[in-house]
Amino acid sequence: MTKERQAPTLRSSCGLLAGSWEDDVASFLGIPYAEPPTGELRWAPPVPAAGWDGTRTATERGPIAPQPPSRLEAVMGPMRAPAISEDCLNLNAWTPAPGSAERLPTLVFIHGGGYMSGSGSAAWHDGRALAARGPAVVVTINYRLGALGYLYLPPELSGGETVANAGLLDQRLALEWVRENAAALGGDPGNVTVFGQSGGAHSVLGLTATDGEAPFSRAIFESAPLGMAAADRGTAAATAATFLRAARAAGLGELRELPPKRLLEAHRETMMASLAFGAVVPPFQLVADGEVLEREPVAAAMAGSADRIELMLGFTREDASPFFCADDATWELGAGELTARLAKDRGAPAAARFDAYLERSAVPPAAALAEMVSDEMMIAPAVRLAEARASRGVGSHLFRFSWAPEATRGRLGACHTIELPFVFGNPADWQGAPMLGEAGPGEIGDLSAIVQDAWLAFAGNGDPGSRGLGEWPAYAAGEATTMDLDREPALIDDPAAGRRDLWL
């Protein structure tokens, strides 16, 4: 008779936790890192979680932030995650060496979702396989989203201090928890790598621009929308005015009295009022408020604010395709209709640029629009940031994720989020995702091993090619060397070739 394995324990900064084993990886799930942001703490900076007596069971993922349905369900499939609750400031940790003196690399994932949706507790982001392959400590976090996380209220509407960037402050507090508890997990508090996707990657850049030193030394940006500047105070105040009208509230005090469902309805009304065809900027996001964010993060990074961080950044080949190619109604629009809608919502310059893409692309009009927005939001800004860092002698490693199933080539292709199953190494948790087509576990698994090794190598020593990919030089000024992650990974030169003059 096999003796049952004893549950792993973690002596955290808040108290003792009892987790569970799966194979040789211990998981500690649903760990609160802050007090529930409800009542008077709604829209307040997060308050560190109080300790507890005895042993807290940590075997179930915690609730996720209130949110509308994801805009990307058409490509990712439905999100499987726990209950939704304002009491959502929790995180999950996986480690093969709890309580040891291993000092493993520690990776913290900040999920995407355009600051409106997503979760660190989704099955999609299970960190067990990545932790096992490391070996490494892997942490995923939940933070406030939408209006609850990114509403901006000046003092005259908040009754005192400015309200801004609550979700970003959540992320910073979660990272402080990781630094305090990494050693207990078997990790190295001096070697923390933050990896984020989409809005999560944009958040990482925001963390480098907050007051005080960000508690990480390396960062991986996956499809960071660096073409999206943080909102200025005027824009954010206008959004707040729209939200207050939708919520039928006069200020912070009344907003704190409303149920979450009413706030989500007001969020939805605000989002509908802000929509512009051909743009993917959410109404609630980072705000350059002058206090939490003293400077606009993208501009600050271009000027060197993130130069102390070792950086690996990239994008998918057809990054923006889900926003224009997944919906049949948009896919079937002709070039003239798309141009007219762009001119109406974004002005003549955007329409003229789209015409240039139509002239250079041998793809359907909606796919050409996706190419344009991919370049505008993700690809060209990533290259610009790498070039700016290189001009100061600071290295960055660039990648492009190009794998796509045969069934989606020509439409979705290597779309936004498609790298995530490969990074986490958990294709079973993505069963039925339209973006993966009919690709089998074997095909996904082969490339997943390569991608995971690149992420782990970078987290370990800053060289993403050192676990099998081989030479992967840092970006040098004028030499856009990029690792193309496809069925046969290879170095390529200048992924923006042919369209560079339109953006750079």
Coordinates of C-alpha atoms in Angstrom, one line a residue:
M1 CA 0.0 0.0 0.0
T2 CA 1.5 3.4 -1.0
K3 CA 1.8 5.9 1.7
E4 CA -0.1 9.1 0.9
R5 CA 2.2 12.0 0.3
Q6 CA 2.0 14.8 2.9
A7 CA 0.6 18.1 1.7
P8 CA 3.3 20.7 1.1
T9 CA 3.3 23.7 3.5
L10 CA 4.5 27.3 3.0
R11 CA 5.3 29.6 5.8
S12 CA 4.3 32.8 4.1
S13 CA 4.6 36.3 5.4
C14 CA 0.9 36.2 6.4
G15 CA 0.8 32.7 7.9
L16 CA 1.1 29.0 7.3
L17 CA -0.4 27.6 4.0
A18 CA -1.2 24.0 3.1
G19 CA -1.1 23.3 -0.6
S20 CA -1.2 20.2 -2.8
W21 CA 1.2 18.1 -4.9
E22 CA 0.7 17.2 -8.5
D23 CA 3.5 15.0 -9.7
D24 CA 6.6 16.8 -8.3
V25 CA 5.2 20.3 -8.2
A26 CA 3.6 21.9 -5.2
S27 CA 0.8 24.4 -5.7
F28 CA -0.4 27.1 -3.3
L29 CA -3.6 28.6 -4.8
G30 CA -5.9 31.5 -3.9
I31 CA -3.4 33.2 -1.6
P32 CA -4.7 36.7 -0.5
Y33 CA -2.0 39.4 -0.8
A34 CA -4.3 42.2 0.0
E35 CA -7.4 42.9 2.0
P36 CA -10.7 42.8 0.0
P37 CA -11.0 46.1 -1.9
T38 CA -14.6 46.7 -0.9
G39 CA -16.5 49.4 1.0
E40 CA -14.1 52.2 1.9
L41 CA -11.3 50.3 0.2
R42 CA -13.1 50.3 -3.2
W43 CA -10.8 52.5 -5.4
A44 CA -8.3 52.9 -2.5
P45 CA -4.7 51.7 -2.8
P46 CA -4.5 48.0 -1.8
V47 CA -3.9 47.2 1.9
P48 CA -1.6 44.2 2.6
A49 CA -3.4 41.1 3.7
A50 CA -3.7 40.6 7.4
G51 CA -2.1 37.5 8.9
W52 CA -4.1 34.5 10.1
D53 CA -3.7 32.0 12.9
G54 CA -3.3 28.3 12.2
T55 CA -3.0 26.8 8.7
R56 CA -4.9 28.1 5.8
T57 CA -5.8 25.7 3.0
A58 CA -4.5 26.8 -0.4
T59 CA -5.8 24.2 -2.8
E60 CA -8.4 26.2 -4.7
R61 CA -7.9 29.2 -7.0
G62 CA -9.4 32.4 -5.7
P63 CA -12.1 34.6 -7.2
I64 CA -11.4 36.7 -10.2
A65 CA -12.1 40.4 -10.7
P66 CA -15.6 41.6 -11.9
Q67 CA -15.4 41.9 -15.6
P68 CA -17.4 41.7 -18.9
P69 CA -17.0 38.8 -21.3
S70 CA -13.7 38.8 -23.1
R71 CA -13.5 40.2 -26.6
L72 CA -11.2 37.3 -27.5
E73 CA -13.5 34.4 -26.7
A74 CA -13.9 33.9 -30.5
V75 CA -10.3 32.8 -30.7
M76 CA -9.4 31.6 -27.2
G77 CA -12.6 30.0 -26.3
P78 CA -14.5 30.6 -23.0
M79 CA -12.4 31.2 -19.9
R80 CA -12.6 28.5 -17.2
A81 CA -12.0 30.3 -13.9
P82 CA -13.5 30.5 -10.4
A83 CA -16.2 32.8 -9.2
I84 CA -16.2 36.5 -9.8
S85 CA -15.9 38.7 -6.7
E86 CA -14.6 42.1 -5.7
D87 CA -12.6 40.1 -3.2
C88 CA -10.2 39.2 -5.9
L89 CA -6.7 40.3 -4.8
N90 CA -5.1 36.8 -4.6
L91 CA -2.4 34.9 -6.4
N92 CA -1.3 31.4 -7.2
A93 CA 2.2 29.9 -6.9
W94 CA 3.8 26.7 -8.2
T95 CA 7.1 25.3 -7.1
P96 CA 9.0 22.0 -7.2
A97 CA 11.0 23.0 -4.1
P98 CA 8.9 24.5 -1.4
G99 CA 10.8 25.4 1.8
S100 CA 14.2 24.5 0.2
A101 CA 17.3 26.6 -0.2
E102 CA 17.3 26.1 -4.0
R103 CA 17.0 29.9 -5.0
L104 CA 15.3 29.0 -8.3
P105 CA 14.4 31.7 -10.9
T106 CA 11.1 33.2 -10.0
L107 CA 8.6 34.1 -12.8
V108 CA 5.5 36.2 -12.2
F109 CA 2.8 36.4 -14.9
I110 CA 0.5 39.4 -15.3
H111 CA -2.5 38.4 -17.5
G112 CA -3.8 40.5 -20.4
G113 CA -7.3 41.4 -21.3
G114 CA -7.1 45.0 -22.2
Y115 CA -7.4 46.1 -18.5
M116 CA -11.0 44.9 -18.8
S117 CA -11.0 41.1 -18.5
G118 CA -8.8 38.1 -17.8
S119 CA -7.5 36.3 -14.8
G120 CA -4.4 34.8 -13.2
S121 CA -6.7 32.0 -11.9
A122 CA -7.9 30.8 -15.4
A123 CA -6.9 27.3 -16.3
W124 CA -5.2 28.7 -19.3
H125 CA -2.5 30.1 -17.0
D126 CA -1.8 27.1 -14.9
G127 CA 1.9 27.3 -14.0
R128 CA 2.7 23.7 -13.1
A129 CA 4.3 22.6 -16.4
L130 CA 6.5 25.7 -16.6
A131 CA 7.6 25.3 -13.0
A132 CA 8.4 21.7 -13.5
R133 CA 10.4 22.3 -16.7
G134 CA 12.4 25.1 -15.1
P135 CA 12.8 24.1 -12.4
A136 CA 11.4 27.5 -11.4
V137 CA 8.9 29.2 -9.2
V138 CA 5.9 30.4 -11.2
V139 CA 3.3 32.9 -9.8
T140 CA 0.1 34.2 -11.4
I141 CA -1.8 37.2 -10.0
N142 CA -5.3 38.7 -10.0
Y143 CA -5.8 42.5 -9.9
R144 CA -8.7 44.9 -10.2
L145 CA -9.9 45.5 -13.7
G146 CA -12.0 48.0 -15.7
A147 CA -13.5 50.9 -13.9
L148 CA -12.8 49.3 -10.5
G149 CA -9.1 49.1 -11.3
Y150 CA -8.5 52.1 -13.6
L151 CA -11.1 54.8 -13.0
Y152 CA -9.5 58.3 -12.6
L153 CA -11.1 60.7 -10.2
P154 CA -9.5 64.1 -9.3
P155 CA -9.7 65.3 -5.7
E156 CA -12.8 67.3 -6.3
L157 CA -14.7 64.1 -7.2
S158 CA -13.0 61.7 -4.8
G159 CA -13.3 63.9 -1.7
G160 CA -9.6 64.2 -1.1
E161 CA -6.7 62.3 -2.8
T162 CA -6.6 61.5 -6.5
V163 CA -8.0 58.1 -7.4
A164 CA -5.9 56.5 -10.2
N165 CA -4.2 53.2 -11.2
A166 CA -5.6 51.1 -8.4
G167 CA -5.0 47.9 -10.5
L168 CA -1.4 48.9 -11.1
L169 CA -0.9 49.4 -7.4
D170 CA -2.4 45.9 -6.9
Q171 CA 0.2 44.5 -9.2
R172 CA 3.0 46.2 -7.4
L173 CA 1.8 44.9 -4.0
A174 CA 1.6 41.4 -5.4
L175 CA 5.2 41.7 -6.6
E176 CA 6.2 42.8 -3.2
W177 CA 4.5 39.7 -1.7
V178 CA 6.5 37.6 -4.2
R179 CA 9.8 39.3 -3.2
E180 CA 9.0 38.6 0.5
N181 CA 8.0 35.0 0.0
A182 CA 10.1 33.8 -2.9
A183 CA 12.7 32.2 -0.6
A184 CA 10.1 30.2 1.2
L185 CA 8.9 28.9 -2.2
G186 CA 12.4 27.9 -3.1
G187 CA 12.9 30.9 -5.3
D188 CA 15.4 33.7 -5.6
P189 CA 14.0 37.0 -4.4
G190 CA 16.9 38.7 -6.2
N191 CA 16.1 37.0 -9.5
V192 CA 12.4 37.8 -10.3
T193 CA 11.3 38.0 -14.0
V194 CA 7.9 39.5 -14.8
F195 CA 6.2 38.2 -17.9
G196 CA 3.0 39.8 -19.2
Q197 CA 0.8 39.4 -22.2
S198 CA -1.0 42.3 -24.0
G199 CA -2.4 44.6 -21.3
G200 CA -0.3 42.6 -18.8
A201 CA 2.8 43.5 -20.6
H202 CA 1.7 47.1 -20.9
S203 CA 1.3 47.0 -17.1
V204 CA 4.9 45.8 -16.7
L205 CA 6.1 48.9 -18.4
G206 CA 3.8 51.0 -16.1
L207 CA 5.5 49.3 -13.1
T208 CA 8.9 50.6 -14.3
A209 CA 7.5 54.1 -14.2
T210 CA 6.0 54.1 -10.7
D211 CA 7.5 55.8 -7.8
G212 CA 10.1 53.6 -6.2
E213 CA 12.1 50.6 -7.6
A214 CA 10.1 47.9 -9.2
P215 CA 10.8 44.6 -7.4
F216 CA 12.0 42.6 -10.5
S217 CA 15.1 42.6 -12.6
R218 CA 14.0 41.1 -15.9
A219 CA 10.8 41.4 -18.0
I220 CA 9.2 39.6 -21.0
F221 CA 6.7 41.5 -23.0
E222 CA 4.3 39.4 -25.1
S223 CA 2.3 41.5 -27.6
A224 CA 2.7 44.6 -25.5
P225 CA 0.5 47.4 -27.0
L226 CA 3.3 49.9 -26.8
G227 CA 1.5 52.0 -29.5
M228 CA -1.0 52.9 -26.7
A229 CA 0.1 55.7 -24.5
A230 CA -1.3 56.0 -21.0
A231 CA -4.3 58.3 -20.8
D232 CA -3.5 61.8 -19.7
R233 CA -5.5 63.4 -16.9
G234 CA -7.8 65.3 -19.3
T235 CA -8.8 62.2 -21.3
A236 CA -9.2 60.1 -18.1
A237 CA -11.3 62.8 -16.5
A238 CA -13.6 62.9 -19.5
T239 CA -14.0 59.1 -19.3
A240 CA -14.7 59.4 -15.6
A241 CA -17.5 61.9 -16.4
T242 CA -19.1 59.5 -18.8
F243 CA -18.8 56.7 -16.3
L244 CA -20.4 58.8 -13.5
R245 CA -23.3 59.7 -15.8
A246 CA -23.8 56.1 -16.7
A247 CA -23.7 55.0 -13.0
R248 CA -25.9 58.0 -12.0
A249 CA -23.5 58.9 -9.3
A250 CA -22.1 62.3 -8.2
G251 CA -18.7 61.1 -6.9
L252 CA -16.7 58.5 -5.1
G253 CA -19.0 58.3 -2.1
E254 CA -22.0 57.4 -4.2
L255 CA -20.0 55.0 -6.4
R256 CA -18.9 53.1 -3.3
E257 CA -22.6 52.4 -2.5
L258 CA -23.4 50.8 -5.8
P259 CA -23.4 47.0 -6.4
P260 CA -20.8 45.6 -8.7
K261 CA -23.4 44.7 -11.3
R262 CA -24.4 48.4 -11.7
L263 CA -20.7 49.3 -12.0
L264 CA -20.3 46.8 -14.8
E265 CA -23.3 48.1 -16.6
A266 CA -21.8 51.7 -16.4
H267 CA -18.5 50.3 -17.6
R268 CA -20.2 48.8 -20.6
E269 CA -22.0 52.1 -21.4
T270 CA -18.7 54.0 -21.1
M271 CA -16.9 51.5 -23.4
M272 CA -19.6 51.7 -26.1
A273 CA -19.4 55.5 -26.0
S274 CA -15.6 55.4 -26.6
L275 CA -15.5 52.8 -29.4
A276 CA -13.7 53.9 -32.6
F277 CA -13.4 51.6 -35.6
G278 CA -9.8 50.4 -36.2
A279 CA -8.7 51.3 -32.6
V280 CA -8.2 48.9 -29.7
V281 CA -7.7 51.4 -26.9
P282 CA -9.8 50.6 -23.8
P283 CA -11.6 53.3 -21.9
F284 CA -10.0 52.3 -18.7
Q285 CA -6.3 51.8 -18.6
L286 CA -3.1 53.3 -17.1
V287 CA -3.4 57.1 -16.4
A288 CA -0.4 59.4 -16.3
D289 CA -1.9 61.0 -13.1
G290 CA 1.3 62.7 -11.9
E291 CA 1.3 60.8 -8.6
V292 CA 1.3 57.0 -9.1
L293 CA 2.5 57.4 -12.7
E294 CA 4.6 60.7 -12.8
R295 CA 5.4 60.1 -16.5
E296 CA 3.7 58.4 -19.4
P297 CA 5.3 55.0 -19.3
V298 CA 6.0 54.4 -23.1
A299 CA 7.6 57.8 -23.5
A300 CA 9.5 57.3 -20.2
A301 CA 10.9 53.9 -21.4
M302 CA 11.9 55.4 -24.7
A303 CA 13.9 57.9 -22.7
G304 CA 15.5 55.2 -20.5
S305 CA 13.3 54.7 -17.5
A306 CA 13.3 50.9 -18.0
D307 CA 17.0 50.6 -19.0
R308 CA 17.9 48.9 -15.7
I309 CA 15.5 46.0 -16.6
E310 CA 16.8 43.2 -18.9
L311 CA 14.1 43.0 -21.5
M312 CA 12.8 40.4 -24.0
L313 CA 10.0 41.6 -26.1
G314 CA 8.0 40.4 -29.0
F315 CA 4.7 39.9 -30.8
T316 CA 2.8 37.4 -32.9
R317 CA 2.9 37.6 -36.7
E318 CA -0.8 38.5 -37.1
D319 CA -1.2 40.1 -33.7
A320 CA -4.3 42.2 -34.3
S321 CA -6.2 39.7 -36.5
P322 CA -8.8 38.7 -33.8
F323 CA -10.1 42.2 -33.7
F324 CA -10.9 42.4 -37.5
C325 CA -10.7 38.8 -38.9
A326 CA -12.6 36.7 -36.4
D327 CA -16.0 38.4 -36.9
D328 CA -17.6 37.5 -40.3
A329 CA -19.3 40.9 -40.6
T330 CA -16.0 42.7 -40.5
W331 CA -14.2 40.1 -42.5
E332 CA -16.6 40.5 -45.4
L333 CA -16.4 44.3 -45.6
G334 CA -14.8 45.7 -48.8
A335 CA -11.8 48.0 -48.9
G336 CA -14.0 51.1 -49.6
E337 CA -16.3 50.4 -46.6
L338 CA -13.3 49.9 -44.3
T339 CA -11.6 53.1 -45.5
A340 CA -14.8 55.1 -45.0
R341 CA -15.2 53.8 -41.5
L342 CA -11.6 54.5 -40.6
A343 CA -11.9 58.0 -42.0
K344 CA -15.1 58.6 -39.9
D345 CA -13.8 57.3 -36.6
R346 CA -10.0 57.9 -36.8
G347 CA -9.6 60.6 -39.4
A348 CA -8.0 61.0 -42.8
P349 CA -4.4 60.0 -41.8
A350 CA -5.5 56.6 -40.6
A351 CA -7.5 56.1 -43.8
A352 CA -4.6 57.1 -45.9
R353 CA -2.2 54.8 -44.1
F354 CA -4.7 51.9 -44.6
D355 CA -4.7 52.7 -48.3
A356 CA -0.9 52.2 -48.3
Y357 CA -1.4 48.8 -46.7
L358 CA -3.9 47.8 -49.3
E359 CA -1.4 48.7 -52.0
R360 CA 1.4 46.6 -50.4
S361 CA -0.6 43.6 -49.2
A362 CA -1.9 40.7 -51.2
V363 CA -4.5 39.8 -48.5
P364 CA -8.2 40.5 -48.0
P365 CA -9.0 44.1 -46.8
A366 CA -9.8 43.1 -43.2
A367 CA -6.5 41.2 -43.0
A368 CA -4.7 44.3 -44.3
L369 CA -6.4 46.4 -41.6
A370 CA -5.2 43.8 -39.0
E371 CA -1.6 44.2 -40.4
M372 CA -1.8 47.9 -40.0
V373 CA -3.0 47.8 -36.4
S374 CA -0.5 45.0 -35.5
D375 CA 2.3 47.3 -36.8
E376 CA 0.8 50.4 -35.1
M377 CA 0.2 48.9 -31.7
M378 CA 2.7 46.1 -31.2
I379 CA 5.3 45.5 -33.9
A380 CA 6.7 49.0 -34.8
P381 CA 6.6 50.3 -31.2
A382 CA 8.6 47.2 -30.0
V383 CA 11.2 47.8 -32.6
R384 CA 11.3 51.5 -31.7
L385 CA 11.9 50.7 -28.0
A386 CA 14.6 48.1 -28.8
E387 CA 16.3 50.7 -31.1
A388 CA 16.1 53.4 -28.4
R389 CA 17.6 51.0 -25.8
A390 CA 20.3 49.9 -28.3
S391 CA 21.3 53.5 -28.9
R392 CA 22.1 53.8 -25.2
G393 CA 24.0 50.5 -25.2
V394 CA 21.2 48.6 -23.5
G395 CA 20.3 45.2 -25.0
S396 CA 16.9 43.7 -25.7
H397 CA 16.0 40.4 -27.2
L398 CA 13.3 40.4 -29.8
F399 CA 11.0 37.5 -30.9
R400 CA 8.1 37.0 -33.3
F401 CA 5.7 34.1 -32.7
S402 CA 4.7 32.8 -36.1
W403 CA 3.3 29.3 -35.6
A404 CA -0.3 28.9 -36.8
P405 CA -2.4 25.9 -37.6
E406 CA -3.0 25.3 -41.3
A407 CA -6.7 25.8 -40.8
T408 CA -6.4 29.4 -39.8
R409 CA -3.7 30.6 -42.2
G410 CA -5.0 33.5 -44.3
R411 CA -7.4 34.6 -41.7
L412 CA -6.5 34.4 -38.0
G413 CA -3.0 33.1 -38.5
A414 CA -0.6 33.6 -35.6
C415 CA -3.0 35.8 -33.7
H416 CA -3.0 37.7 -30.4
T417 CA -2.7 35.3 -27.4
I418 CA -1.7 32.2 -29.5
E419 CA 1.7 31.9 -27.8
L420 CA 0.2 31.4 -24.3
P421 CA -0.5 27.6 -24.6
F422 CA 3.2 27.2 -25.7
V423 CA 4.6 29.4 -22.9
F424 CA 2.6 27.6 -20.2
G425 CA 3.0 24.2 -21.8
N426 CA -0.6 23.2 -21.0
P427 CA -2.4 22.5 -24.4
A428 CA -5.0 20.3 -22.6
D429 CA -6.3 23.5 -20.9
W430 CA -6.8 25.1 -24.3
Q431 CA -8.9 22.3 -25.9
G432 CA -11.4 23.7 -28.3
A433 CA -9.6 27.1 -28.7
P434 CA -10.4 28.1 -32.3
M435 CA -6.9 29.7 -32.8
L436 CA -5.3 26.3 -32.4
G437 CA -7.4 24.6 -35.0
E438 CA -7.0 20.9 -35.1
A439 CA -3.3 20.9 -34.0
G440 CA -2.5 17.9 -31.9
P441 CA -0.7 17.8 -28.6
G442 CA 2.5 16.5 -30.2
E443 CA 2.8 19.4 -32.6
I444 CA 2.1 21.9 -29.9
G445 CA 4.3 20.2 -27.4
D446 CA 7.4 20.2 -29.6
L447 CA 7.4 24.0 -30.0
S448 CA 6.2 24.5 -26.5
A449 CA 9.3 22.9 -25.1
I450 CA 11.4 25.4 -27.2
V451 CA 9.4 28.4 -26.1
Q452 CA 9.4 27.4 -22.4
D453 CA 13.2 26.9 -22.5
A454 CA 13.7 30.3 -24.0
W455 CA 11.5 32.0 -21.4
L456 CA 13.2 30.0 -18.6
A457 CA 16.7 30.6 -19.9
F458 CA 16.1 34.4 -20.0
A459 CA 14.7 34.3 -16.5
G460 CA 17.8 32.3 -15.4
N461 CA 20.6 34.2 -17.0
G462 CA 19.3 36.8 -19.4
D463 CA 20.2 34.8 -22.5
P464 CA 17.1 33.2 -24.0
G465 CA 19.1 31.1 -26.5
S466 CA 21.2 29.3 -23.8
R467 CA 18.8 26.3 -23.3
G468 CA 19.0 24.9 -26.8
L469 CA 18.1 27.6 -29.3
G470 CA 21.7 28.7 -29.6
E471 CA 22.8 32.2 -30.7
W472 CA 20.2 34.8 -30.1
P473 CA 21.9 38.2 -30.1
A474 CA 20.5 41.2 -28.4
Y475 CA 19.0 43.8 -30.8
A476 CA 21.7 46.2 -32.1
A477 CA 21.0 49.6 -33.6
G478 CA 20.2 49.2 -37.3
E479 CA 20.2 45.4 -37.1
A480 CA 16.6 44.2 -36.3
T481 CA 17.7 40.6 -35.4
T482 CA 14.6 38.7 -34.2
M483 CA 14.0 35.1 -33.2
D484 CA 11.1 33.7 -35.3
L485 CA 9.3 31.1 -33.2
D486 CA 7.7 28.8 -35.7
R487 CA 7.9 25.1 -36.5
E488 CA 11.6 25.6 -37.3
P489 CA 12.7 28.5 -35.1
A490 CA 15.3 30.7 -36.8
L491 CA 16.8 34.2 -36.6
I492 CA 15.3 36.6 -39.1
D493 CA 16.2 40.2 -39.9
D494 CA 13.7 43.0 -39.5
P495 CA 10.2 41.7 -39.1
A496 CA 8.9 45.1 -40.1
A497 CA 10.6 44.9 -43.5
G498 CA 8.4 46.3 -46.3
R499 CA 6.4 48.4 -44.0
R500 CA 9.1 50.0 -41.9
D501 CA 8.9 53.3 -43.7
L502 CA 5.2 53.7 -42.8
W503 CA 5.9 53.6 -39.0
L504 CA 9.6 54.0 -38.1

